[in-house]
PDB file of C-alpha atoms in Angstrom:
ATOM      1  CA  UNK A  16      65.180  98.630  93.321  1.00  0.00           C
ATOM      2  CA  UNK A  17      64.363  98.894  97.076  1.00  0.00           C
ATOM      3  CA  UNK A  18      65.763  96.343  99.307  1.00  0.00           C
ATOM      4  CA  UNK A  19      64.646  96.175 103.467  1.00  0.00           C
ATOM      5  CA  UNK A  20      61.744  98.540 103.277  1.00  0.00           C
ATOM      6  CA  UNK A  21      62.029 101.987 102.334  1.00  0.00           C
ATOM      7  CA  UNK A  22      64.996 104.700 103.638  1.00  0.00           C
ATOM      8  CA  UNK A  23      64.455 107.646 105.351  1.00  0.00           C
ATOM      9  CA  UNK A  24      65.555 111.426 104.738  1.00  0.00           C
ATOM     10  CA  UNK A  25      68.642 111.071 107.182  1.00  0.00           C
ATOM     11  CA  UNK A  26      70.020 107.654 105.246  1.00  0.00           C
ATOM     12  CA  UNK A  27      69.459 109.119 101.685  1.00  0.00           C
ATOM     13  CA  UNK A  28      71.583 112.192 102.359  1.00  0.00           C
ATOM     14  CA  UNK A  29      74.162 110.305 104.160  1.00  0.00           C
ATOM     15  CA  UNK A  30      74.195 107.856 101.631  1.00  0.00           C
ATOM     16  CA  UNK A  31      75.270 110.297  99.181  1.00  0.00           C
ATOM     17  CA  UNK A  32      78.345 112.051 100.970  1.00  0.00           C
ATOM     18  CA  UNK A  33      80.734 108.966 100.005  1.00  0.00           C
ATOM     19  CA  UNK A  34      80.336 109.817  96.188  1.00  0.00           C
ATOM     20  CA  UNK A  35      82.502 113.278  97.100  1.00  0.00           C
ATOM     21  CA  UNK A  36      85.423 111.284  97.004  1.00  0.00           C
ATOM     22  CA  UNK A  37      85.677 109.733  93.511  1.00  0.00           C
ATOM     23  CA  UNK A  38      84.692 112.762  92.225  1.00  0.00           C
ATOM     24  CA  UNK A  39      87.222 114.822  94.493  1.00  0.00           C
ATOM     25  CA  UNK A  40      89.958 112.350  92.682  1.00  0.00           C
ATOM     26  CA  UNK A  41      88.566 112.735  89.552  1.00  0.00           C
ATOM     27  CA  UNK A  42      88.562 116.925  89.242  1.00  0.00           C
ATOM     28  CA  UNK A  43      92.156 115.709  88.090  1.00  0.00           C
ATOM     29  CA  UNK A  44      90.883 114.510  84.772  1.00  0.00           C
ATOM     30  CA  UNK A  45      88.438 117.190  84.246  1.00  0.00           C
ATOM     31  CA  UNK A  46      91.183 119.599  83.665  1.00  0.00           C
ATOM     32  CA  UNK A  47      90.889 119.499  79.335  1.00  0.00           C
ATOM     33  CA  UNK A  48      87.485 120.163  79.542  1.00  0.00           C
ATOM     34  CA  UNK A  49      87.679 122.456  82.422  1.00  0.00           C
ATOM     35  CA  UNK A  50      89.979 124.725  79.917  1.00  0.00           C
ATOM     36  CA  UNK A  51      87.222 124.384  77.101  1.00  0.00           C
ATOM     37  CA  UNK A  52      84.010 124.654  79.544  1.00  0.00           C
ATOM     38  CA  UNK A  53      85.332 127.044  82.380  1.00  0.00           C
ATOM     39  CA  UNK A  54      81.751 126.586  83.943  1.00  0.00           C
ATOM     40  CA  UNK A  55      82.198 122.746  84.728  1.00  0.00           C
ATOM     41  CA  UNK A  56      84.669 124.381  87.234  1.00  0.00           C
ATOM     42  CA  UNK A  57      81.117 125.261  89.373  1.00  0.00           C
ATOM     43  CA  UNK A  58      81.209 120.754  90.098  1.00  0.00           C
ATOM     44  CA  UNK A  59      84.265 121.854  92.359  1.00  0.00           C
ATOM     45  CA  UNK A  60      82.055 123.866  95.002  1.00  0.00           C
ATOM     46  CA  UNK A  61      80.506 121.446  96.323  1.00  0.00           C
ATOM     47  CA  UNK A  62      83.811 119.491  97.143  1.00  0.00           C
ATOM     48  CA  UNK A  63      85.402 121.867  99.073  1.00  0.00           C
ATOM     49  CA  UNK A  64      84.819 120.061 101.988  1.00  0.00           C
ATOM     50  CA  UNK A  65      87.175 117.609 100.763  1.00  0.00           C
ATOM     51  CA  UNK A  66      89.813 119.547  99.668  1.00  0.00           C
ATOM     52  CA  UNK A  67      90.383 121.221 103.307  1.00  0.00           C
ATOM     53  CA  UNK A  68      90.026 117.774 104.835  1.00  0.00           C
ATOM     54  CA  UNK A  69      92.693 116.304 102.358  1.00  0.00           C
ATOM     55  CA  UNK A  70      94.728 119.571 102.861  1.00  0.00           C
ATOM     56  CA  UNK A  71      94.834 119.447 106.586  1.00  0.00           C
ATOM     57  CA  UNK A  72      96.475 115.592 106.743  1.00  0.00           C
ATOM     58  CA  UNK A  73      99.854 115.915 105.852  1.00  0.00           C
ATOM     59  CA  UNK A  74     101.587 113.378 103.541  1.00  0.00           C
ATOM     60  CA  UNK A  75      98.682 112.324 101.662  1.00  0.00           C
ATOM     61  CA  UNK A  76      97.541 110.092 103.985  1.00  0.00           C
ATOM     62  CA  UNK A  77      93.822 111.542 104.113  1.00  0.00           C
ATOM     63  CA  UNK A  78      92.776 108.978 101.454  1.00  0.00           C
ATOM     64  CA  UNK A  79      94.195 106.286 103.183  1.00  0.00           C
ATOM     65  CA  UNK A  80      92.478 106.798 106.293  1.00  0.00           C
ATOM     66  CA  UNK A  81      88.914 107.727 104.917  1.00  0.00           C
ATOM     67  CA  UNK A  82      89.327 104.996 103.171  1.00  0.00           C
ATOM     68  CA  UNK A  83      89.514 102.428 106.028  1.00  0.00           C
ATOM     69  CA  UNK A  84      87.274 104.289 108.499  1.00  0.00           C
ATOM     70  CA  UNK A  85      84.445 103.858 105.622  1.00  0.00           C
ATOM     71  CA  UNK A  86      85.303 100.518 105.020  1.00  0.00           C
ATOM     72  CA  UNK A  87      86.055  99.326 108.620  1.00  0.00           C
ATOM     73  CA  UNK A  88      83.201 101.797 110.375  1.00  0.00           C
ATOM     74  CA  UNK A  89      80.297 101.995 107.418  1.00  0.00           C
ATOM     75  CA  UNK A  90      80.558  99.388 105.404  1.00  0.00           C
ATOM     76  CA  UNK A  91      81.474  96.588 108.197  1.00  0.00           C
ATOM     77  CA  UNK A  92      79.153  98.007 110.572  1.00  0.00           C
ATOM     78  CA  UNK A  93      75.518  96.028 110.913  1.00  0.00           C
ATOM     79  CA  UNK A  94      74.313  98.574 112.879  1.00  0.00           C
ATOM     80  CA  UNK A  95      73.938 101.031 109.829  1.00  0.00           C
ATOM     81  CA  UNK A  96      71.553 100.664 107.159  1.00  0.00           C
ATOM     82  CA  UNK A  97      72.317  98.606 104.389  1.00  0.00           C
ATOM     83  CA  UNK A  98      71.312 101.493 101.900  1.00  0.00           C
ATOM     84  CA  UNK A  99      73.935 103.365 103.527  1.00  0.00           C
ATOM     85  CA  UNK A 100      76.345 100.736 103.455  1.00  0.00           C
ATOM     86  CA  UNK A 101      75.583 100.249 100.001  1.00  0.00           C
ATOM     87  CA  UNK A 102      76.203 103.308  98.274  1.00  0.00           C
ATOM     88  CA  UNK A 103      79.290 103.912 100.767  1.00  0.00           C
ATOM     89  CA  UNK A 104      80.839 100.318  99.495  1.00  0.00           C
ATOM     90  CA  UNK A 105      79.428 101.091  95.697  1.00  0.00           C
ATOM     91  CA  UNK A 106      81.739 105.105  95.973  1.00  0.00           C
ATOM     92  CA  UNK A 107      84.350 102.932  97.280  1.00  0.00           C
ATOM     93  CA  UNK A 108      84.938 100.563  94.134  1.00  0.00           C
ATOM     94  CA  UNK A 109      84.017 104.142  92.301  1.00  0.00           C
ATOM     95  CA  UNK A 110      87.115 105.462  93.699  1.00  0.00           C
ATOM     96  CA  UNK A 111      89.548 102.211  93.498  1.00  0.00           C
ATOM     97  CA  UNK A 112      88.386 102.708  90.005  1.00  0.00           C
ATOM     98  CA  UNK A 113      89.779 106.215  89.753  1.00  0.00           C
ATOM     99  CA  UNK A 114      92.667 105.637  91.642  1.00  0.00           C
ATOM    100  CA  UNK A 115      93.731 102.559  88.880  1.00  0.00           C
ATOM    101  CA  UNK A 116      93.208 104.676  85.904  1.00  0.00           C
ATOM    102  CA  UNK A 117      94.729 107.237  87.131  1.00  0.00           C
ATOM    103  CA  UNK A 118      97.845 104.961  87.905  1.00  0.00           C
ATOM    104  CA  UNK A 119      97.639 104.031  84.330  1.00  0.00           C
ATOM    105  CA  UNK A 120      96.957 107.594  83.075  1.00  0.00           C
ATOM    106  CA  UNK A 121     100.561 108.567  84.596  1.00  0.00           C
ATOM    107  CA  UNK A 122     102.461 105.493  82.827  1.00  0.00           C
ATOM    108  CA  UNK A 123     100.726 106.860  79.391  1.00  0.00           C
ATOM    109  CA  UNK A 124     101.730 109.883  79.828  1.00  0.00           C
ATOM    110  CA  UNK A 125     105.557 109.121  80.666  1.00  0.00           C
ATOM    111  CA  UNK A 126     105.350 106.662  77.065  1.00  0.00           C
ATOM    112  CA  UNK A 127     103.716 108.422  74.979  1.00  0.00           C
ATOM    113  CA  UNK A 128     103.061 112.521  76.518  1.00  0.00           C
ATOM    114  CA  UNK A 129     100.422 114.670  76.189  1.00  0.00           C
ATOM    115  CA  UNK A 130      98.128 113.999  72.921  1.00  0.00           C
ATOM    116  CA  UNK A 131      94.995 113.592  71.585  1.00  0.00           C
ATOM    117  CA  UNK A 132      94.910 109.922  73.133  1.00  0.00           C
ATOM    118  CA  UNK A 133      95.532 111.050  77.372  1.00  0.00           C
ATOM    119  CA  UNK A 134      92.887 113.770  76.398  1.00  0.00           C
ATOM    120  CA  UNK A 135      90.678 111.431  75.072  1.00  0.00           C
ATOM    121  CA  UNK A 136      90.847 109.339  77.866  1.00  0.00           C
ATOM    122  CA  UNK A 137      91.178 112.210  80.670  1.00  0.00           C
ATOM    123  CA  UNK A 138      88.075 113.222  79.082  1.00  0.00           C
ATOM    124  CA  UNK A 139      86.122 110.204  78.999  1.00  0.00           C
ATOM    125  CA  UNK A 140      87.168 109.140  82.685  1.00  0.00           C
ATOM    126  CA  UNK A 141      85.225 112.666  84.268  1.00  0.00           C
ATOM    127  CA  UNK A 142      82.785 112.249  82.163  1.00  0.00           C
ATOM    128  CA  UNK A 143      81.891 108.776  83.129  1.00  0.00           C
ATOM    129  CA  UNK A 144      83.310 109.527  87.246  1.00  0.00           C
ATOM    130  CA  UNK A 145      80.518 112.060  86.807  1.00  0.00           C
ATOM    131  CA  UNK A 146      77.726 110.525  85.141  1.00  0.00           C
ATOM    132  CA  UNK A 147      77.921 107.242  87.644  1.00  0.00           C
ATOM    133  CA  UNK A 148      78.014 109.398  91.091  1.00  0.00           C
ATOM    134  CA  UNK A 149      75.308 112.010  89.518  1.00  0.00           C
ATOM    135  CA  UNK A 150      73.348 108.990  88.833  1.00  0.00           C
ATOM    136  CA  UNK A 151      73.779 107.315  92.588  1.00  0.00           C
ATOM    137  CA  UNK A 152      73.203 110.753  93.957  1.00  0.00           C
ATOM    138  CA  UNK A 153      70.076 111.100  92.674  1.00  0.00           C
ATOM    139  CA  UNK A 154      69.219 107.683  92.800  1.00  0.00           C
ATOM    140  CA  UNK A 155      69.909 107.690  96.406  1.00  0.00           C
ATOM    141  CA  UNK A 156      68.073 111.183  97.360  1.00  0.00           C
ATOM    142  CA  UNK A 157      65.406 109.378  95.794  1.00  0.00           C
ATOM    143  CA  UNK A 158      65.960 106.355  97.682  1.00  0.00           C
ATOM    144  CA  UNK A 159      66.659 103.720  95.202  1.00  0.00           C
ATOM    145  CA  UNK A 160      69.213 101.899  94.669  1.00  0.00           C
ATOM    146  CA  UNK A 161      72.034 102.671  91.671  1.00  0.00           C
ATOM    147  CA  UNK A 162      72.405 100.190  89.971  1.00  0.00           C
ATOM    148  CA  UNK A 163      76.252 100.400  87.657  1.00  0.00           C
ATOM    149  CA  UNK A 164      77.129  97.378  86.127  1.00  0.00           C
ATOM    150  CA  UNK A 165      79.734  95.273  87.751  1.00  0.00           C
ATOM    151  CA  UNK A 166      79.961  97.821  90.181  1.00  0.00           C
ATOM    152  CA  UNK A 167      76.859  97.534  91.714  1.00  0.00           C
ATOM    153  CA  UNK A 168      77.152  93.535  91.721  1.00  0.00           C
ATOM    154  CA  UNK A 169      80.097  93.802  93.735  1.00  0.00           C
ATOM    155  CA  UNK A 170      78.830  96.274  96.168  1.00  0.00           C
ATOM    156  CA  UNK A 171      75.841  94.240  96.789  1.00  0.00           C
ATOM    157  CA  UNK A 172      77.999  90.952  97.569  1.00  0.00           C
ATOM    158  CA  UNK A 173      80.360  92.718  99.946  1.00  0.00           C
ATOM    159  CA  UNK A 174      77.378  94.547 101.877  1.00  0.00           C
ATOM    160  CA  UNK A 175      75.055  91.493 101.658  1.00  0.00           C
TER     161      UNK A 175
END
């Protein structure tokens, strides 16, 4: 789908740096499958970036602020195209999304430990985290628009 025209090169690669961070915060669950496929660990280069931003802000606080700068300056900001504001707003409900399972991921594995079950579901949560931003990635490179259920919905009514 292709709303306002068509996007240039610039707003197609910008639109796809947001999706580094909900796959940064998902490299967490990757780490069954990282010990059965030690290639996957290759997904990591290309966050790097990240890392040594998130590593130079003490106190974990680097998510916090990224957070509100692309909220408050990309998302909120008219001035920017709406692809770009789209995707950015669409990476950020990715990542709210990692951030609650991963709350919930902790509190299973206080109850019930390690197990087949958190593996299952460490497994299926980079799996999915991966899938949905290799899809927008590519979708937005190619200047479309991703469209994830729900997700996408709710992108699309905060950006309108």
């Amino acid at each position: 789908m292709s709303w306002n025209g068509s996007t240039d090169i610039k707003d197609r690669v910008f639109s796809t740096l947001p999706y580094l961070l909900p796959l940064f915060y998902a490299m967490e669950f990757g780490q069954y499958l990282f010990q059965q496929f030690p290639f996957l660990r290759y997904l990591e280069i290309p966050l790097i970036p990240v890392a040594i931003i998130f590593g130079a802000v003490p106190f974990g606080l680097a998510g916090i602020i990224i957070f509100f700068v692309l909220f408050l300056a990309v998302v909120q900001n008219e001035r920017i195209s709406r692809f770009i504001r789209f995707n950015t707003m669409q990476s950020i409900l990715l990542n709210i999304g990692v951030f609650l399972i991963s709350f919930v991921a902790r509190i299973l594995a206080r109850g019930i430990g390690g197990g087949i079950l958190l593996e299952t579901l460490y497994n299926l949560v980079f799996l999915a985290v991966v899938a949905a931003c290799g899809y927008s990635i590519i979708q937005a490179l190619m200047g479309r628009y991703a469209e994830i259920p729900t997700i996408s919905e709710a992108a699309h009514m905060q950006v309108r």
